[in-house]
Protein backbone atom coordinates (compact mmCIF):
# COMPACT_ATOMS: atom_id res chain seq x y z
CA UNK A 1 0.00 0.00 0.00
CA UNK A 2 1.06 3.56 -0.73
CA UNK A 3 0.67 6.20 1.95
CA UNK A 4 1.07 9.68 0.52
CA UNK A 5 0.97 12.68 2.81
CA UNK A 6 -0.36 15.71 0.90
CA UNK A 7 1.21 18.72 2.53
CA UNK A 8 1.01 22.48 2.13
CA UNK A 9 -0.14 25.72 3.73
CA UNK A 10 -3.85 26.61 3.75
CA UNK A 11 -4.90 27.54 0.22
CA UNK A 12 -2.00 25.71 -1.45
CA UNK A 13 -4.43 23.73 -3.60
CA UNK A 14 -4.40 20.38 -1.79
CA UNK A 15 -8.14 19.84 -2.17
CA UNK A 16 -8.01 20.92 -5.82
CA UNK A 17 -5.23 18.49 -6.72
CA UNK A 18 -6.41 15.58 -4.56
CA UNK A 19 -9.16 14.39 -6.94
CA UNK A 20 -6.84 13.79 -9.87
CA UNK A 21 -4.25 12.15 -7.61
CA UNK A 22 -6.66 9.61 -6.12
CA UNK A 23 -8.10 8.78 -9.58
CA UNK A 24 -4.72 8.21 -11.22
CA UNK A 25 -3.15 6.15 -8.42
CA UNK A 26 -6.33 4.42 -7.13
CA UNK A 27 -6.07 5.92 -3.67
CA UNK A 28 -8.57 6.48 -0.89
CA UNK A 29 -8.77 10.24 -0.20
CA UNK A 30 -8.77 11.06 3.51
CA UNK A 31 -9.18 14.80 4.08
CA UNK A 32 -9.38 15.65 7.78
CA UNK A 33 -10.83 19.09 6.91
CA UNK A 34 -13.64 17.49 4.88
CA UNK A 35 -14.26 14.79 7.48
CA UNK A 36 -14.50 17.43 10.22
CA UNK A 37 -16.82 19.63 8.13
CA UNK A 38 -19.17 16.70 7.58
CA UNK A 39 -19.18 15.94 11.33
CA UNK A 40 -20.13 19.60 11.91
CA UNK A 41 -22.89 19.44 9.27
CA UNK A 42 -24.25 16.27 10.89
CA UNK A 43 -24.19 17.89 14.33
CA UNK A 44 -22.32 15.01 15.99
CA UNK A 45 -20.65 15.51 19.41
CA UNK A 46 -17.28 15.47 17.62
CA UNK A 47 -18.55 18.10 15.17
CA UNK A 48 -19.82 20.31 17.96
CA UNK A 49 -16.43 20.09 19.70
CA UNK A 50 -14.55 20.86 16.46
CA UNK A 51 -16.72 23.72 15.19
CA UNK A 52 -15.58 26.47 17.55
CA UNK A 53 -11.91 25.54 17.14
CA UNK A 54 -12.08 25.45 13.33
CA UNK A 55 -14.01 28.69 13.11
CA UNK A 56 -11.39 30.45 15.15
CA UNK A 57 -8.52 29.09 13.03
CA UNK A 58 -7.15 26.69 15.65
CA UNK A 59 -6.42 22.99 15.28
CA UNK A 60 -8.71 20.35 16.76
CA UNK A 61 -7.05 18.03 19.32
CA UNK A 62 -4.59 15.50 17.88
CA UNK A 63 -6.49 12.50 19.27
CA UNK A 64 -9.67 13.51 17.43
CA UNK A 65 -8.10 13.46 13.96
CA UNK A 66 -5.86 10.48 14.77
CA UNK A 67 -8.95 8.43 15.63
CA UNK A 68 -10.73 9.48 12.43
CA UNK A 69 -7.76 8.51 10.28
CA UNK A 70 -6.99 5.22 12.01
CA UNK A 71 -10.53 3.89 11.69
CA UNK A 72 -10.71 4.81 8.00
CA UNK A 73 -7.33 3.30 7.18
CA UNK A 74 -8.34 0.05 8.83
CA UNK A 75 -11.71 -0.12 7.02
CA UNK A 76 -10.73 0.86 3.48
CA UNK A 77 -10.99 -1.85 0.84
CA UNK A 78 -10.14 -2.15 -2.82
CA UNK A 79 -7.63 0.70 -2.95
CA UNK A 80 -3.92 0.76 -3.69
CA UNK A 81 -3.20 3.27 -0.99
CA UNK A 82 -4.19 6.47 0.77
CA UNK A 83 -3.89 10.17 0.16
CA UNK A 84 -3.72 11.81 3.57
CA UNK A 85 -4.84 15.41 3.03
CA UNK A 86 -4.52 17.73 6.01
CA UNK A 87 -3.03 15.01 8.20
CA UNK A 88 -0.58 14.97 9.87
CA UNK A 89 -0.60 18.63 10.85
CA UNK A 90 1.61 18.45 13.96
CA UNK A 91 4.78 16.52 14.82
CA UNK A 92 2.77 14.53 17.37
CA UNK A 93 0.31 13.47 14.64
CA UNK A 94 3.20 12.49 12.35
CA UNK A 95 4.66 10.28 15.10
CA UNK A 96 1.29 8.64 15.71
CA UNK A 97 0.88 8.05 11.97
CA UNK A 98 4.31 6.39 11.84
CA UNK A 99 3.34 4.11 14.75
CA UNK A 100 -0.04 3.33 13.17
CA UNK A 101 1.64 2.30 9.90
CA UNK A 102 4.46 0.43 11.62
CA UNK A 103 1.87 -1.80 13.33
CA UNK A 104 0.66 -2.70 9.84
CA UNK A 105 4.22 -3.31 8.60
CA UNK A 106 3.97 -0.21 6.41
CA UNK A 107 5.37 3.33 6.27
CA UNK A 108 4.77 6.72 4.66
CA UNK A 109 5.65 6.52 0.95
CA UNK A 110 6.29 10.23 0.42
CA UNK A 111 5.29 13.64 1.71
CA UNK A 112 4.12 15.57 -1.37
CA UNK A 113 4.37 19.24 -0.49
CA UNK A 114 2.70 22.00 -2.52
CA UNK A 115 4.43 25.24 -1.65
CA UNK A 116 3.12 28.80 -2.05
CA UNK A 117 4.20 32.07 -0.37
CA UNK A 118 2.10 33.70 2.39
CA UNK A 119 0.88 36.48 0.05
CA UNK A 120 -0.61 33.85 -2.27
CA UNK A 121 -2.30 32.11 0.69
CA UNK A 122 -4.25 35.31 1.41
CA UNK A 123 -5.26 35.81 -2.24
CA UNK A 124 -6.40 32.22 -2.72
CA UNK A 125 -8.41 32.09 0.50
CA UNK A 126 -10.09 35.44 -0.20
CA UNK A 127 -11.09 34.10 -3.61
CA UNK A 128 -12.31 30.75 -2.18
CA UNK A 129 -14.38 32.52 0.51
CA UNK A 130 -16.68 33.83 -2.24
CA UNK A 131 -17.03 30.45 -3.91
CA UNK A 132 -17.25 27.88 -1.09
CA UNK A 133 -18.62 29.94 1.80
CA UNK A 134 -16.46 28.22 4.44
CA UNK A 135 -16.79 29.88 7.85
CA UNK A 136 -13.03 29.67 8.46
CA UNK A 137 -12.28 31.53 5.18
CA UNK A 138 -14.57 34.49 5.77
CA UNK A 139 -12.75 36.53 8.44
CA UNK A 140 -9.29 37.94 7.90
CA UNK A 141 -8.25 37.38 11.54
CA UNK A 142 -9.23 33.71 11.33
CA UNK A 143 -7.23 33.26 8.11
CA UNK A 144 -4.29 34.99 9.81
CA UNK A 145 -4.57 32.64 12.78
CA UNK A 146 -4.58 29.61 10.44
CA UNK A 147 -1.43 30.88 8.73
CA UNK A 148 0.26 31.45 12.12
CA UNK A 149 -0.83 27.99 13.26
CA UNK A 150 0.57 26.54 10.04
CA UNK A 151 3.96 28.17 10.59
CA UNK A 152 4.14 27.27 14.27
CA UNK A 153 2.76 23.73 14.34
CA UNK A 154 2.66 22.31 10.81
CA UNK A 155 5.73 23.69 9.06
CA UNK A 156 8.11 21.75 11.38
CA UNK A 157 6.88 18.63 9.55
CA UNK A 158 9.00 19.67 6.56
CA UNK A 159 12.10 18.96 8.63
CA UNK A 160 10.54 15.78 10.03
CA UNK A 161 9.98 14.30 6.56
CA UNK A 162 13.26 15.67 5.19
CA UNK A 163 15.13 13.82 7.92
CA UNK A 164 13.68 10.48 6.92
CA UNK A 165 14.13 11.19 3.20
CA UNK A 166 10.40 11.36 2.44
CA UNK A 167 10.02 15.07 1.66
CA UNK A 168 9.22 16.08 -1.94
CA UNK A 169 8.35 19.70 -2.67
CA UNK A 170 6.73 21.17 -5.76
CA UNK A 171 5.99 24.78 -6.69
CA UNK A 172 2.27 25.47 -6.22
CA UNK A 173 2.28 28.58 -8.41
CA UNK A 174 0.93 28.03 -11.93
CA UNK A 175 -2.22 26.69 -13.52
CA UNK A 176 -4.04 23.73 -11.97
CA UNK A 177 -2.77 21.59 -14.88
CA UNK A 178 0.83 22.74 -14.46
CA UNK A 179 0.82 21.95 -10.75
CA UNK A 180 -0.86 18.60 -11.43
CA UNK A 181 1.83 17.66 -13.98
CA UNK A 182 4.55 18.42 -11.40
CA UNK A 183 2.79 16.25 -8.81
CA UNK A 184 2.33 13.33 -11.21
CA UNK A 185 5.97 13.48 -12.29
CA UNK A 186 6.98 13.18 -8.66
CA UNK A 187 4.50 10.45 -7.68
CA UNK A 188 5.47 8.36 -10.71
CA UNK A 189 8.90 8.00 -9.05
CA UNK A 190 7.39 6.46 -5.90
P1 LIG B 1 -6.94 24.23 4.83
O1 LIG B 1 -6.31 23.28 3.86
O2 LIG B 1 -7.47 25.45 4.15
O3 LIG B 1 -6.05 24.54 5.99
P2 LIG B 1 -8.63 22.09 5.88
O4 LIG B 1 -9.93 21.86 5.20
O5 LIG B 1 -7.53 21.11 5.64
O6 LIG B 1 -8.21 23.57 5.46
O7 LIG B 1 -8.84 22.19 7.46
C1 LIG B 1 -9.77 23.08 8.03
C2 LIG B 1 -9.60 23.11 9.56
O8 LIG B 1 -9.86 21.80 10.11
C3 LIG B 1 -8.20 23.47 10.08
O9 LIG B 1 -7.97 24.87 10.13
C4 LIG B 1 -8.24 22.81 11.48
O10 LIG B 1 -8.97 23.59 12.39
C5 LIG B 1 -9.03 21.53 11.25
N1 LIG B 1 -8.11 20.41 10.93
C6 LIG B 1 -7.99 19.79 9.73
N2 LIG B 1 -7.06 18.81 9.79
C7 LIG B 1 -6.57 18.82 11.06
C8 LIG B 1 -5.57 18.08 11.76
N3 LIG B 1 -4.86 17.13 11.13
N4 LIG B 1 -5.33 18.37 13.05
C9 LIG B 1 -6.02 19.31 13.68
N5 LIG B 1 -6.97 20.07 13.10
C10 LIG B 1 -7.25 19.84 11.80
Coordinates of C-alpha atoms and ligand atoms in Angstrom, one line a residue:
X1 CA 0.0 0.0 0.0
X2 CA 1.1 3.6 -0.7
X3 CA 0.7 6.2 1.9
X4 CA 1.1 9.7 0.5
X5 CA 1.0 12.7 2.8
X6 CA -0.4 15.7 0.9
X7 CA 1.2 18.7 2.5
X8 CA 1.0 22.5 2.1
X9 CA -0.1 25.7 3.7
X10 CA -3.9 26.6 3.8
X11 CA -4.9 27.5 0.2
X12 CA -2.0 25.7 -1.4
X13 CA -4.4 23.7 -3.6
X14 CA -4.4 20.4 -1.8
X15 CA -8.1 19.8 -2.2
X16 CA -8.0 20.9 -5.8
X17 CA -5.2 18.5 -6.7
X18 CA -6.4 15.6 -4.6
X19 CA -9.2 14.4 -6.9
X20 CA -6.8 13.8 -9.9
X21 CA -4.2 12.1 -7.6
X22 CA -6.7 9.6 -6.1
X23 CA -8.1 8.8 -9.6
X24 CA -4.7 8.2 -11.2
X25 CA -3.1 6.2 -8.4
X26 CA -6.3 4.4 -7.1
X27 CA -6.1 5.9 -3.7
X28 CA -8.6 6.5 -0.9
X29 CA -8.8 10.2 -0.2
X30 CA -8.8 11.1 3.5
X31 CA -9.2 14.8 4.1
X32 CA -9.4 15.6 7.8
X33 CA -10.8 19.1 6.9
X34 CA -13.6 17.5 4.9
X35 CA -14.3 14.8 7.5
X36 CA -14.5 17.4 10.2
X37 CA -16.8 19.6 8.1
X38 CA -19.2 16.7 7.6
X39 CA -19.2 15.9 11.3
X40 CA -20.1 19.6 11.9
X41 CA -22.9 19.4 9.3
X42 CA -24.3 16.3 10.9
X43 CA -24.2 17.9 14.3
X44 CA -22.3 15.0 16.0
X45 CA -20.6 15.5 19.4
X46 CA -17.3 15.5 17.6
X47 CA -18.5 18.1 15.2
X48 CA -19.8 20.3 18.0
X49 CA -16.4 20.1 19.7
X50 CA -14.6 20.9 16.5
X51 CA -16.7 23.7 15.2
X52 CA -15.6 26.5 17.5
X53 CA -11.9 25.5 17.1
X54 CA -12.1 25.4 13.3
X55 CA -14.0 28.7 13.1
X56 CA -11.4 30.4 15.2
X57 CA -8.5 29.1 13.0
X58 CA -7.2 26.7 15.7
X59 CA -6.4 23.0 15.3
X60 CA -8.7 20.4 16.8
X61 CA -7.0 18.0 19.3
X62 CA -4.6 15.5 17.9
X63 CA -6.5 12.5 19.3
X64 CA -9.7 13.5 17.4
X65 CA -8.1 13.5 14.0
X66 CA -5.9 10.5 14.8
X67 CA -9.0 8.4 15.6
X68 CA -10.7 9.5 12.4
X69 CA -7.8 8.5 10.3
X70 CA -7.0 5.2 12.0
X71 CA -10.5 3.9 11.7
X72 CA -10.7 4.8 8.0
X73 CA -7.3 3.3 7.2
X74 CA -8.3 0.1 8.8
X75 CA -11.7 -0.1 7.0
X76 CA -10.7 0.9 3.5
X77 CA -11.0 -1.8 0.8
X78 CA -10.1 -2.2 -2.8
X79 CA -7.6 0.7 -3.0
X80 CA -3.9 0.8 -3.7
X81 CA -3.2 3.3 -1.0
X82 CA -4.2 6.5 0.8
X83 CA -3.9 10.2 0.2
X84 CA -3.7 11.8 3.6
X85 CA -4.8 15.4 3.0
X86 CA -4.5 17.7 6.0
X87 CA -3.0 15.0 8.2
X88 CA -0.6 15.0 9.9
X89 CA -0.6 18.6 10.8
X90 CA 1.6 18.5 14.0
X91 CA 4.8 16.5 14.8
X92 CA 2.8 14.5 17.4
X93 CA 0.3 13.5 14.6
X94 CA 3.2 12.5 12.3
X95 CA 4.7 10.3 15.1
X96 CA 1.3 8.6 15.7
X97 CA 0.9 8.0 12.0
X98 CA 4.3 6.4 11.8
X99 CA 3.3 4.1 14.7
X100 CA 0.0 3.3 13.2
X101 CA 1.6 2.3 9.9
X102 CA 4.5 0.4 11.6
X103 CA 1.9 -1.8 13.3
X104 CA 0.7 -2.7 9.8
X105 CA 4.2 -3.3 8.6
X106 CA 4.0 -0.2 6.4
X107 CA 5.4 3.3 6.3
X108 CA 4.8 6.7 4.7
X109 CA 5.6 6.5 1.0
X110 CA 6.3 10.2 0.4
X111 CA 5.3 13.6 1.7
X112 CA 4.1 15.6 -1.4
X113 CA 4.4 19.2 -0.5
X114 CA 2.7 22.0 -2.5
X115 CA 4.4 25.2 -1.6
X116 CA 3.1 28.8 -2.0
X117 CA 4.2 32.1 -0.4
X118 CA 2.1 33.7 2.4
X119 CA 0.9 36.5 0.0
X120 CA -0.6 33.9 -2.3
X121 CA -2.3 32.1 0.7
X122 CA -4.3 35.3 1.4
X123 CA -5.3 35.8 -2.2
X124 CA -6.4 32.2 -2.7
X125 CA -8.4 32.1 0.5
X126 CA -10.1 35.4 -0.2
X127 CA -11.1 34.1 -3.6
X128 CA -12.3 30.8 -2.2
X129 CA -14.4 32.5 0.5
X130 CA -16.7 33.8 -2.2
X131 CA -17.0 30.4 -3.9
X132 CA -17.2 27.9 -1.1
X133 CA -18.6 29.9 1.8
X134 CA -16.5 28.2 4.4
X135 CA -16.8 29.9 7.8
X136 CA -13.0 29.7 8.5
X137 CA -12.3 31.5 5.2
X138 CA -14.6 34.5 5.8
X139 CA -12.7 36.5 8.4
X140 CA -9.3 37.9 7.9
X141 CA -8.2 37.4 11.5
X142 CA -9.2 33.7 11.3
X143 CA -7.2 33.3 8.1
X144 CA -4.3 35.0 9.8
X145 CA -4.6 32.6 12.8
X146 CA -4.6 29.6 10.4
X147 CA -1.4 30.9 8.7
X148 CA 0.3 31.5 12.1
X149 CA -0.8 28.0 13.3
X150 CA 0.6 26.5 10.0
X151 CA 4.0 28.2 10.6
X152 CA 4.1 27.3 14.3
X153 CA 2.8 23.7 14.3
X154 CA 2.7 22.3 10.8
X155 CA 5.7 23.7 9.1
X156 CA 8.1 21.8 11.4
X157 CA 6.9 18.6 9.6
X158 CA 9.0 19.7 6.6
X159 CA 12.1 19.0 8.6
X160 CA 10.5 15.8 10.0
X161 CA 10.0 14.3 6.6
X162 CA 13.3 15.7 5.2
X163 CA 15.1 13.8 7.9
X164 CA 13.7 10.5 6.9
X165 CA 14.1 11.2 3.2
X166 CA 10.4 11.4 2.4
X167 CA 10.0 15.1 1.7
X168 CA 9.2 16.1 -1.9
X169 CA 8.3 19.7 -2.7
X170 CA 6.7 21.2 -5.8
X171 CA 6.0 24.8 -6.7
X172 CA 2.3 25.5 -6.2
X173 CA 2.3 28.6 -8.4
X174 CA 0.9 28.0 -11.9
X175 CA -2.2 26.7 -13.5
X176 CA -4.0 23.7 -12.0
X177 CA -2.8 21.6 -14.9
X178 CA 0.8 22.7 -14.5
X179 CA 0.8 21.9 -10.7
X180 CA -0.9 18.6 -11.4
X181 CA 1.8 17.7 -14.0
X182 CA 4.6 18.4 -11.4
X183 CA 2.8 16.3 -8.8
X184 CA 2.3 13.3 -11.2
X185 CA 6.0 13.5 -12.3
X186 CA 7.0 13.2 -8.7
X187 CA 4.5 10.5 -7.7
X188 CA 5.5 8.4 -10.7
X189 CA 8.9 8.0 -9.1
X190 CA 7.4 6.5 -5.9
Ligands
LIG1 P1 -6.9 24.2 4.8 O1 -6.3 23.3 3.9 O2 -7.5 25.4 4.1 O3 -6.0 24.5 6.0 P2 -8.6 22.1 5.9 O4 -9.9 21.9 5.2 O5 -7.5 21.1 5.6 O6 -8.2 23.6 5.5 O7 -8.8 22.2 7.5 C1 -9.8 23.1 8.0 C2 -9.6 23.1 9.6 O8 -9.9 21.8 10.1 C3 -8.2 23.5 10.1 O9 -8.0 24.9 10.1 C4 -8.2 22.8 11.5 O10 -9.0 23.6 12.4 C5 -9.0 21.5 11.3 N1 -8.1 20.4 10.9 C6 -8.0 19.8 9.7 N2 -7.1 18.8 9.8 C7 -6.6 18.8 11.1 C8 -5.6 18.1 11.8 N3 -4.9 17.1 11.1 N4 -5.3 18.4 13.0 C9 -6.0 19.3 13.7 N5 -7.0 20.1 13.1 C10 -7.2 19.8 11.8

